[in-house]
Amino acid sequence: MITAAAPLTDISEWARGRGLEIVMIVIAAVLLTRFATWVGDRVERRIDQQSSQSDGVVRSEATKHRHAVVQVLTWVSLALVYCVAVVLVLQRLGVPVTGIVAPATVVGVALGFGAQRVVQDVLAGFFLVTERQYGFGDLVRLVVLGAPSAITGTVEEVTLRITSVRTSNGEVVITPNGQIVQVVNLSRDWARAVVDVPIPTSVDVTTVSDVLTRVGAEAYADDALHDLLLDAPTVMGVESIDLDQFKIRVVARTLPGKQFEVGRALRAKITVALLRAGIHVPADLDTAPPTSS
């Protein structure tokens, strides 16, 4: 009877001792990860509130960078908690952690060759955040290795491994940071909307320039566009000459990320103004690729 009950006693003692410690470690790890996530979400909401109070039109560069830093710190905190919890649980299970260092090193080297891309992604993400190449809410164009075309959209998440971008179609594109070969930030400091206006060669250039100048002044005085423009749109002059038409370029400096909205509004105003002046506008009135600075 005593011999048969001994294993049950040992299991009971282990459950009350190390087993209980393992349960407490797992619970503590879950609570810590939830706390870290809660703190990260709370800090992000506080950043959003401060940003909306200071500037309701566009996020400042500092706000975007703080968002990216908070996301990265949250991700690193979760990884550290899980790693420490696994080590502590192995110790409670009686697995000699020091004894598995050498085999783990060999396995780590083998995994390292297979996980080179992951390490590359993490290093690239580190430099993306520290160099402030872009942040949460930025409008960016990413050239990704192997992608047929560039990805343009708004940054929704930045971690050390991936960047999540939402395109104008509502699609979420998740890209490993190590695969990004070029970043075009369309939301840095200020942007530029460029409109090339095609005009028949029979029309006087001076007349068209005067009309476009008035449109620029009216656009800057418009309540809907004034807050998006840094100054009145400028007529740069004749950009190109073809056999049957020439193009006059209009340039407007805008708040970061607002160049597309301003470009659409300018095209509409220019078309109406030219028609009122009796100038026929060809159907290929278009906006040149916007730039940012």
PDB file of N, CA and C in Angstrom, residues 110-195:
ATOM      1  N   ALA A 110      22.191  26.276 -37.459  1.00  0.00           N
ATOM      2  CA  ALA A 110      21.458  25.682 -38.581  1.00  0.00           C
ATOM      3  C   ALA A 110      20.216  26.494 -38.917  1.00  0.00           C
ATOM      4  N   LEU A 111      19.503  26.920 -37.863  1.00  0.00           N
ATOM      5  CA  LEU A 111      18.334  27.746 -38.112  1.00  0.00           C
ATOM      6  C   LEU A 111      18.713  29.115 -38.653  1.00  0.00           C
ATOM      7  N   GLY A 112      19.909  29.585 -38.246  1.00  0.00           N
ATOM      8  CA  GLY A 112      20.353  30.894 -38.707  1.00  0.00           C
ATOM      9  C   GLY A 112      20.479  30.963 -40.214  1.00  0.00           C
ATOM     10  N   PHE A 113      20.998  29.876 -40.799  1.00  0.00           N
ATOM     11  CA  PHE A 113      21.114  29.868 -42.258  1.00  0.00           C
ATOM     12  C   PHE A 113      19.726  29.896 -42.907  1.00  0.00           C
ATOM     13  N   GLY A 114      18.770  29.214 -42.267  1.00  0.00           N
ATOM     14  CA  GLY A 114      17.421  29.211 -42.824  1.00  0.00           C
ATOM     15  C   GLY A 114      16.628  30.444 -42.455  1.00  0.00           C
ATOM     16  N   ALA A 115      17.057  31.144 -41.400  1.00  0.00           N
ATOM     17  CA  ALA A 115      16.316  32.326 -40.938  1.00  0.00           C
ATOM     18  C   ALA A 115      17.053  33.620 -41.261  1.00  0.00           C
ATOM     19  N   GLN A 116      17.913  33.570 -42.256  1.00  0.00           N
ATOM     20  CA  GLN A 116      18.627  34.783 -42.637  1.00  0.00           C
ATOM     21  C   GLN A 116      17.678  35.896 -43.050  1.00  0.00           C
ATOM     22  N   ARG A 117      16.601  35.523 -43.716  1.00  0.00           N
ATOM     23  CA  ARG A 117      15.649  36.541 -44.162  1.00  0.00           C
ATOM     24  C   ARG A 117      14.959  37.201 -42.980  1.00  0.00           C
ATOM     25  N   VAL A 118      14.667  36.399 -41.928  1.00  0.00           N
ATOM     26  CA  VAL A 118      14.030  36.976 -40.737  1.00  0.00           C
ATOM     27  C   VAL A 118      14.967  37.970 -40.067  1.00  0.00           C
ATOM     28  N   VAL A 119      16.245  37.584 -39.934  1.00  0.00           N
ATOM     29  CA  VAL A 119      17.228  38.493 -39.346  1.00  0.00           C
ATOM     30  C   VAL A 119      17.370  39.746 -40.196  1.00  0.00           C
ATOM     31  N   GLN A 120      17.366  39.581 -41.505  1.00  0.00           N
ATOM     32  CA  GLN A 120      17.448  40.722 -42.411  1.00  0.00           C
ATOM     33  C   GLN A 120      16.243  41.637 -42.234  1.00  0.00           C
ATOM     34  N   ASP A 121      15.060  41.034 -42.061  1.00  0.00           N
ATOM     35  CA  ASP A 121      13.854  41.837 -41.867  1.00  0.00           C
ATOM     36  C   ASP A 121      13.941  42.645 -40.572  1.00  0.00           C
ATOM     37  N   VAL A 122      14.408  42.006 -39.489  1.00  0.00           N
ATOM     38  CA  VAL A 122      14.498  42.680 -38.192  1.00  0.00           C
ATOM     39  C   VAL A 122      15.503  43.820 -38.242  1.00  0.00           C
ATOM     40  N   LEU A 123      16.672  43.576 -38.845  1.00  0.00           N
ATOM     41  CA  LEU A 123      17.676  44.641 -38.958  1.00  0.00           C
ATOM     42  C   LEU A 123      17.167  45.798 -39.805  1.00  0.00           C
ATOM     43  N   ALA A 124      16.506  45.465 -40.912  1.00  0.00           N
ATOM     44  CA  ALA A 124      15.949  46.524 -41.765  1.00  0.00           C
ATOM     45  C   ALA A 124      14.891  47.322 -41.013  1.00  0.00           C
ATOM     46  N   GLY A 125      14.041  46.632 -40.235  1.00  0.00           N
ATOM     47  CA  GLY A 125      13.035  47.333 -39.450  1.00  0.00           C
ATOM     48  C   GLY A 125      13.640  48.233 -38.398  1.00  0.00           C
ATOM     49  N   PHE A 126      14.749  47.798 -37.809  1.00  0.00           N
ATOM     50  CA  PHE A 126      15.442  48.632 -36.813  1.00  0.00           C
ATOM     51  C   PHE A 126      15.902  49.947 -37.435  1.00  0.00           C
ATOM     52  N   PHE A 127      16.497  49.865 -38.613  1.00  0.00           N
ATOM     53  CA  PHE A 127      16.975  51.086 -39.267  1.00  0.00           C
ATOM     54  C   PHE A 127      15.818  51.933 -39.788  1.00  0.00           C
ATOM     55  N   LEU A 128      14.712  51.296 -40.214  1.00  0.00           N
ATOM     56  CA  LEU A 128      13.552  52.064 -40.658  1.00  0.00           C
ATOM     57  C   LEU A 128      13.017  52.958 -39.542  1.00  0.00           C
ATOM     58  N   VAL A 129      12.991  52.406 -38.322  1.00  0.00           N
ATOM     59  CA  VAL A 129      12.448  53.153 -37.191  1.00  0.00           C
ATOM     60  C   VAL A 129      13.441  54.198 -36.700  1.00  0.00           C
ATOM     61  N   THR A 130      14.696  53.812 -36.521  1.00  0.00           N
ATOM     62  CA  THR A 130      15.689  54.736 -35.969  1.00  0.00           C
ATOM     63  C   THR A 130      15.989  55.885 -36.931  1.00  0.00           C
ATOM     64  N   GLU A 131      15.947  55.630 -38.227  1.00  0.00           N
ATOM     65  CA  GLU A 131      16.210  56.678 -39.209  1.00  0.00           C
ATOM     66  C   GLU A 131      14.972  57.474 -39.583  1.00  0.00           C
ATOM     67  N   ARG A 132      13.824  57.112 -39.023  1.00  0.00           N
ATOM     68  CA  ARG A 132      12.568  57.833 -39.255  1.00  0.00           C
ATOM     69  C   ARG A 132      12.243  57.925 -40.749  1.00  0.00           C
ATOM     70  N   GLN A 133      12.416  56.823 -41.457  1.00  0.00           N
ATOM     71  CA  GLN A 133      12.110  56.832 -42.881  1.00  0.00           C
ATOM     72  C   GLN A 133      10.622  57.015 -43.120  1.00  0.00           C
ATOM     73  N   TYR A 134       9.787  56.415 -42.297  1.00  0.00           N
ATOM     74  CA  TYR A 134       8.345  56.644 -42.321  1.00  0.00           C
ATOM     75  C   TYR A 134       7.772  56.170 -41.004  1.00  0.00           C
ATOM     76  N   GLY A 135       6.530  56.554 -40.745  1.00  0.00           N
ATOM     77  CA  GLY A 135       5.882  56.181 -39.496  1.00  0.00           C
ATOM     78  C   GLY A 135       4.401  55.944 -39.707  1.00  0.00           C
ATOM     79  N   PHE A 136       3.708  55.704 -38.617  1.00  0.00           N
ATOM     80  CA  PHE A 136       2.279  55.412 -38.670  1.00  0.00           C
ATOM     81  C   PHE A 136       1.536  56.597 -39.282  1.00  0.00           C
ATOM     82  N   GLY A 137       0.692  56.316 -40.291  1.00  0.00           N
ATOM     83  CA  GLY A 137      -0.084  57.363 -40.927  1.00  0.00           C
ATOM     84  C   GLY A 137       0.566  58.006 -42.125  1.00  0.00           C
ATOM     85  N   ASP A 138       1.816  57.662 -42.425  1.00  0.00           N
ATOM     86  CA  ASP A 138       2.493  58.235 -43.590  1.00  0.00           C
ATOM     87  C   ASP A 138       1.949  57.646 -44.879  1.00  0.00           C
ATOM     88  N   LEU A 139       1.894  58.476 -45.902  1.00  0.00           N
ATOM     89  CA  LEU A 139       1.560  58.010 -47.246  1.00  0.00           C
ATOM     90  C   LEU A 139       2.865  57.707 -47.959  1.00  0.00           C
ATOM     91  N   VAL A 140       3.091  56.433 -48.303  1.00  0.00           N
ATOM     92  CA  VAL A 140       4.384  56.015 -48.843  1.00  0.00           C
ATOM     93  C   VAL A 140       4.195  55.220 -50.127  1.00  0.00           C
ATOM     94  N   ARG A 141       5.269  55.185 -50.903  1.00  0.00           N
ATOM     95  CA  ARG A 141       5.340  54.304 -52.066  1.00  0.00           C
ATOM     96  C   ARG A 141       6.557  53.397 -51.858  1.00  0.00           C
ATOM     97  N   LEU A 142       6.309  52.086 -51.741  1.00  0.00           N
ATOM     98  CA  LEU A 142       7.351  51.117 -51.447  1.00  0.00           C
ATOM     99  C   LEU A 142       7.685  50.311 -52.691  1.00  0.00           C
ATOM    100  N   VAL A 143       8.969  50.250 -52.996  1.00  0.00           N
ATOM    101  CA  VAL A 143       9.449  49.369 -54.059  1.00  0.00           C
ATOM    102  C   VAL A 143       9.938  48.090 -53.382  1.00  0.00           C
ATOM    103  N   VAL A 144       9.235  46.996 -53.637  1.00  0.00           N
ATOM    104  CA  VAL A 144       9.499  45.733 -52.954  1.00  0.00           C
ATOM    105  C   VAL A 144      10.182  44.773 -53.914  1.00  0.00           C
ATOM    106  N   LEU A 145      11.178  44.073 -53.402  1.00  0.00           N
ATOM    107  CA  LEU A 145      11.927  43.120 -54.207  1.00  0.00           C
ATOM    108  C   LEU A 145      11.003  42.019 -54.716  1.00  0.00           C
ATOM    109  N   GLY A 146      10.972  41.839 -56.036  1.00  0.00           N
ATOM    110  CA  GLY A 146      10.152  40.798 -56.643  1.00  0.00           C
ATOM    111  C   GLY A 146       8.743  41.219 -56.978  1.00  0.00           C
ATOM    112  N   ALA A 147       8.313  42.396 -56.506  1.00  0.00           N
ATOM    113  CA  ALA A 147       6.952  42.868 -56.803  1.00  0.00           C
ATOM    114  C   ALA A 147       6.913  43.479 -58.204  1.00  0.00           C
ATOM    115  N   PRO A 148       5.830  43.254 -58.957  1.00  0.00           N
ATOM    116  CA  PRO A 148       5.759  43.792 -60.324  1.00  0.00           C
ATOM    117  C   PRO A 148       5.656  45.304 -60.368  1.00  0.00           C
ATOM    118  N   SER A 149       5.108  45.919 -59.316  1.00  0.00           N
ATOM    119  CA  SER A 149       4.960  47.368 -59.294  1.00  0.00           C
ATOM    120  C   SER A 149       5.089  47.861 -57.856  1.00  0.00           C
ATOM    121  N   ALA A 150       5.279  49.165 -57.710  1.00  0.00           N
ATOM    122  CA  ALA A 150       5.415  49.753 -56.383  1.00  0.00           C
ATOM    123  C   ALA A 150       4.087  49.710 -55.635  1.00  0.00           C
ATOM    124  N   ILE A 151       4.173  49.695 -54.308  1.00  0.00           N
ATOM    125  CA  ILE A 151       2.997  49.658 -53.438  1.00  0.00           C
ATOM    126  C   ILE A 151       2.811  51.045 -52.839  1.00  0.00           C
ATOM    127  N   THR A 152       1.662  51.644 -53.083  1.00  0.00           N
ATOM    128  CA  THR A 152       1.360  52.975 -52.566  1.00  0.00           C
ATOM    129  C   THR A 152       0.180  52.883 -51.614  1.00  0.00           C
ATOM    130  N   GLY A 153       0.353  53.441 -50.421  1.00  0.00           N
ATOM    131  CA  GLY A 153      -0.728  53.406 -49.447  1.00  0.00           C
ATOM    132  C   GLY A 153      -0.322  54.074 -48.146  1.00  0.00           C
ATOM    133  N   THR A 154      -1.202  53.965 -47.166  1.00  0.00           N
ATOM    134  CA  THR A 154      -0.991  54.576 -45.854  1.00  0.00           C
ATOM    135  C   THR A 154      -0.473  53.530 -44.874  1.00  0.00           C
ATOM    136  N   VAL A 155       0.583  53.874 -44.162  1.00  0.00           N
ATOM    137  CA  VAL A 155       1.192  52.955 -43.202  1.00  0.00           C
ATOM    138  C   VAL A 155       0.260  52.792 -42.002  1.00  0.00           C
ATOM    139  N   GLU A 156      -0.104  51.547 -41.712  1.00  0.00           N
ATOM    140  CA  GLU A 156      -0.976  51.257 -40.570  1.00  0.00           C
ATOM    141  C   GLU A 156      -0.231  50.604 -39.417  1.00  0.00           C
ATOM    142  N   GLU A 157       0.879  49.947 -39.715  1.00  0.00           N
ATOM    143  CA  GLU A 157       1.632  49.277 -38.652  1.00  0.00           C
ATOM    144  C   GLU A 157       3.092  49.133 -39.076  1.00  0.00           C
ATOM    145  N   VAL A 158       3.984  49.388 -38.128  1.00  0.00           N
ATOM    146  CA  VAL A 158       5.421  49.210 -38.366  1.00  0.00           C
ATOM    147  C   VAL A 158       5.989  48.438 -37.190  1.00  0.00           C
ATOM    148  N   THR A 159       6.543  47.264 -37.442  1.00  0.00           N
ATOM    149  CA  THR A 159       7.260  46.498 -36.427  1.00  0.00           C
ATOM    150  C   THR A 159       8.679  46.265 -36.921  1.00  0.00           C
ATOM    151  N   LEU A 160       9.460  45.562 -36.130  1.00  0.00           N
ATOM    152  CA  LEU A 160      10.827  45.292 -36.558  1.00  0.00           C
ATOM    153  C   LEU A 160      10.875  44.328 -37.737  1.00  0.00           C
ATOM    154  N   ARG A 161       9.794  43.581 -37.982  1.00  0.00           N
ATOM    155  CA  ARG A 161       9.834  42.589 -39.058  1.00  0.00           C
ATOM    156  C   ARG A 161       9.003  42.962 -40.275  1.00  0.00           C
ATOM    157  N   ILE A 162       7.838  43.592 -40.075  1.00  0.00           N
ATOM    158  CA  ILE A 162       6.956  43.842 -41.210  1.00  0.00           C
ATOM    159  C   ILE A 162       6.450  45.288 -41.208  1.00  0.00           C
ATOM    160  N   THR A 163       6.000  45.707 -42.375  1.00  0.00           N
ATOM    161  CA  THR A 163       5.310  46.986 -42.539  1.00  0.00           C
ATOM    162  C   THR A 163       3.961  46.703 -43.181  1.00  0.00           C
ATOM    163  N   SER A 164       2.896  47.211 -42.570  1.00  0.00           N
ATOM    164  CA  SER A 164       1.547  47.010 -43.073  1.00  0.00           C
ATOM    165  C   SER A 164       1.057  48.312 -43.696  1.00  0.00           C
ATOM    166  N   VAL A 165       0.659  48.236 -44.974  1.00  0.00           N
ATOM    167  CA  VAL A 165       0.222  49.411 -45.734  1.00  0.00           C
ATOM    168  C   VAL A 165      -1.176  49.150 -46.281  1.00  0.00           C
ATOM    169  N   ARG A 166      -2.066  50.122 -46.138  1.00  0.00           N
ATOM    170  CA  ARG A 166      -3.411  50.022 -46.711  1.00  0.00           C
ATOM    171  C   ARG A 166      -3.464  50.883 -47.967  1.00  0.00           C
ATOM    172  N   THR A 167      -3.807  50.260 -49.093  1.00  0.00           N
ATOM    173  CA  THR A 167      -3.847  50.963 -50.366  1.00  0.00           C
ATOM    174  C   THR A 167      -5.151  51.757 -50.498  1.00  0.00           C
ATOM    175  N   SER A 168      -5.248  52.520 -51.586  1.00  0.00           N
ATOM    176  CA  SER A 168      -6.452  53.321 -51.824  1.00  0.00           C
ATOM    177  C   SER A 168      -7.673  52.451 -52.086  1.00  0.00           C
ATOM    178  N   ASN A 169      -7.463  51.183 -52.486  1.00  0.00           N
ATOM    179  CA  ASN A 169      -8.564  50.250 -52.705  1.00  0.00           C
ATOM    180  C   ASN A 169      -9.030  49.563 -51.429  1.00  0.00           C
ATOM    181  N   GLY A 170      -8.409  49.878 -50.315  1.00  0.00           N
ATOM    182  CA  GLY A 170      -8.774  49.261 -49.048  1.00  0.00           C
ATOM    183  C   GLY A 170      -8.027  47.982 -48.736  1.00  0.00           C
ATOM    184  N   GLU A 171      -7.122  47.569 -49.626  1.00  0.00           N
ATOM    185  CA  GLU A 171      -6.364  46.342 -49.400  1.00  0.00           C
ATOM    186  C   GLU A 171      -5.213  46.607 -48.434  1.00  0.00           C
ATOM    187  N   VAL A 172      -4.948  45.622 -47.566  1.00  0.00           N
ATOM    188  CA  VAL A 172      -3.832  45.709 -46.625  1.00  0.00           C
ATOM    189  C   VAL A 172      -2.688  44.856 -47.167  1.00  0.00           C
ATOM    190  N   VAL A 173      -1.561  45.505 -47.437  1.00  0.00           N
ATOM    191  CA  VAL A 173      -0.391  44.827 -47.973  1.00  0.00           C
ATOM    192  C   VAL A 173       0.653  44.735 -46.862  1.00  0.00           C
ATOM    193  N   ILE A 174       1.018  43.514 -46.480  1.00  0.00           N
ATOM    194  CA  ILE A 174       2.015  43.281 -45.426  1.00  0.00           C
ATOM    195  C   ILE A 174       3.327  42.890 -46.100  1.00  0.00           C
ATOM    196  N   THR A 175       4.356  43.679 -45.864  1.00  0.00           N
ATOM    197  CA  THR A 175       5.638  43.501 -46.544  1.00  0.00           C
ATOM    198  C   THR A 175       6.752  43.303 -45.517  1.00  0.00           C
ATOM    199  N   PRO A 176       7.574  42.256 -45.641  1.00  0.00           N
ATOM    200  CA  PRO A 176       8.746  42.126 -44.779  1.00  0.00           C
ATOM    201  C   PRO A 176       9.705  43.295 -45.006  1.00  0.00           C
ATOM    202  N   ASN A 177      10.219  43.858 -43.943  1.00  0.00           N
ATOM    203  CA  ASN A 177      11.072  45.037 -44.063  1.00  0.00           C
ATOM    204  C   ASN A 177      12.326  44.770 -44.883  1.00  0.00           C
ATOM    205  N   GLY A 178      12.842  43.541 -44.823  1.00  0.00           N
ATOM    206  CA  GLY A 178      14.053  43.229 -45.565  1.00  0.00           C
ATOM    207  C   GLY A 178      13.859  43.193 -47.065  1.00  0.00           C
ATOM    208  N   GLN A 179      12.601  43.135 -47.537  1.00  0.00           N
ATOM    209  CA  GLN A 179      12.319  43.091 -48.969  1.00  0.00           C
ATOM    210  C   GLN A 179      12.088  44.480 -49.565  1.00  0.00           C
ATOM    211  N   ILE A 180      12.087  45.511 -48.726  1.00  0.00           N
ATOM    212  CA  ILE A 180      11.874  46.879 -49.203  1.00  0.00           C
ATOM    213  C   ILE A 180      13.208  47.442 -49.684  1.00  0.00           C
ATOM    214  N   VAL A 181      13.281  47.772 -50.959  1.00  0.00           N
ATOM    215  CA  VAL A 181      14.537  48.269 -51.536  1.00  0.00           C
ATOM    216  C   VAL A 181      14.519  49.785 -51.718  1.00  0.00           C
ATOM    217  N   GLN A 182      13.331  50.397 -51.722  1.00  0.00           N
ATOM    218  CA  GLN A 182      13.258  51.856 -51.852  1.00  0.00           C
ATOM    219  C   GLN A 182      11.979  52.353 -51.208  1.00  0.00           C
ATOM    220  N   VAL A 183      12.084  53.485 -50.526  1.00  0.00           N
ATOM    221  CA  VAL A 183      10.938  54.107 -49.863  1.00  0.00           C
ATOM    222  C   VAL A 183      10.775  55.522 -50.402  1.00  0.00           C
ATOM    223  N   VAL A 184       9.583  55.819 -50.902  1.00  0.00           N
ATOM    224  CA  VAL A 184       9.238  57.189 -51.304  1.00  0.00           C
ATOM    225  C   VAL A 184       8.165  57.675 -50.335  1.00  0.00           C
ATOM    226  N   ASN A 185       8.548  58.608 -49.473  1.00  0.00           N
ATOM    227  CA  ASN A 185       7.629  59.134 -48.471  1.00  0.00           C
ATOM    228  C   ASN A 185       6.906  60.339 -49.053  1.00  0.00           C
ATOM    229  N   LEU A 186       5.592  60.200 -49.262  1.00  0.00           N
ATOM    230  CA  LEU A 186       4.777  61.280 -49.824  1.00  0.00           C
ATOM    231  C   LEU A 186       4.176  62.166 -48.738  1.00  0.00           C
ATOM    232  N   SER A 187       4.581  61.968 -47.488  1.00  0.00           N
ATOM    233  CA  SER A 187       4.002  62.718 -46.373  1.00  0.00           C
ATOM    234  C   SER A 187       5.074  63.378 -45.516  1.00  0.00           C
ATOM    235  N   ARG A 188       6.209  63.695 -46.081  1.00  0.00           N
ATOM    236  CA  ARG A 188       7.310  64.260 -45.299  1.00  0.00           C
ATOM    237  C   ARG A 188       7.371  65.776 -45.479  1.00  0.00           C
ATOM    238  N   ASP A 189       7.082  66.503 -44.426  1.00  0.00           N
ATOM    239  CA  ASP A 189       7.192  67.956 -44.364  1.00  0.00           C
ATOM    240  C   ASP A 189       6.178  68.656 -45.276  1.00  0.00           C
ATOM    241  N   TRP A 190       6.325  68.537 -46.588  1.00  0.00           N
ATOM    242  CA  TRP A 190       5.359  69.119 -47.508  1.00  0.00           C
ATOM    243  C   TRP A 190       5.387  68.332 -48.801  1.00  0.00           C
ATOM    244  N   ALA A 191       4.338  68.516 -49.617  1.00  0.00           N
ATOM    245  CA  ALA A 191       4.237  67.805 -50.886  1.00  0.00           C
ATOM    246  C   ALA A 191       3.938  68.808 -51.999  1.00  0.00           C
ATOM    247  N   ARG A 192       3.933  68.313 -53.227  1.00  0.00           N
ATOM    248  CA  ARG A 192       3.715  69.182 -54.372  1.00  0.00           C
ATOM    249  C   ARG A 192       2.729  68.535 -55.333  1.00  0.00           C
ATOM    250  N   ALA A 193       1.686  69.275 -55.660  1.00  0.00           N
ATOM    251  CA  ALA A 193       0.736  68.844 -56.682  1.00  0.00           C
ATOM    252  C   ALA A 193       1.106  69.528 -57.993  1.00  0.00           C
ATOM    253  N   VAL A 194       1.288  68.744 -59.048  1.00  0.00           N
ATOM    254  CA  VAL A 194       1.713  69.268 -60.342  1.00  0.00           C
ATOM    255  C   VAL A 194       0.637  68.952 -61.374  1.00  0.00           C
ATOM    256  N   VAL A 195       0.135  69.981 -62.033  1.00  0.00           N
ATOM    257  CA  VAL A 195      -0.904  69.825 -63.046  1.00  0.00           C
ATOM    258  C   VAL A 195      -0.383  70.368 -64.375  1.00  0.00           C
TER     259      VAL A 195
END
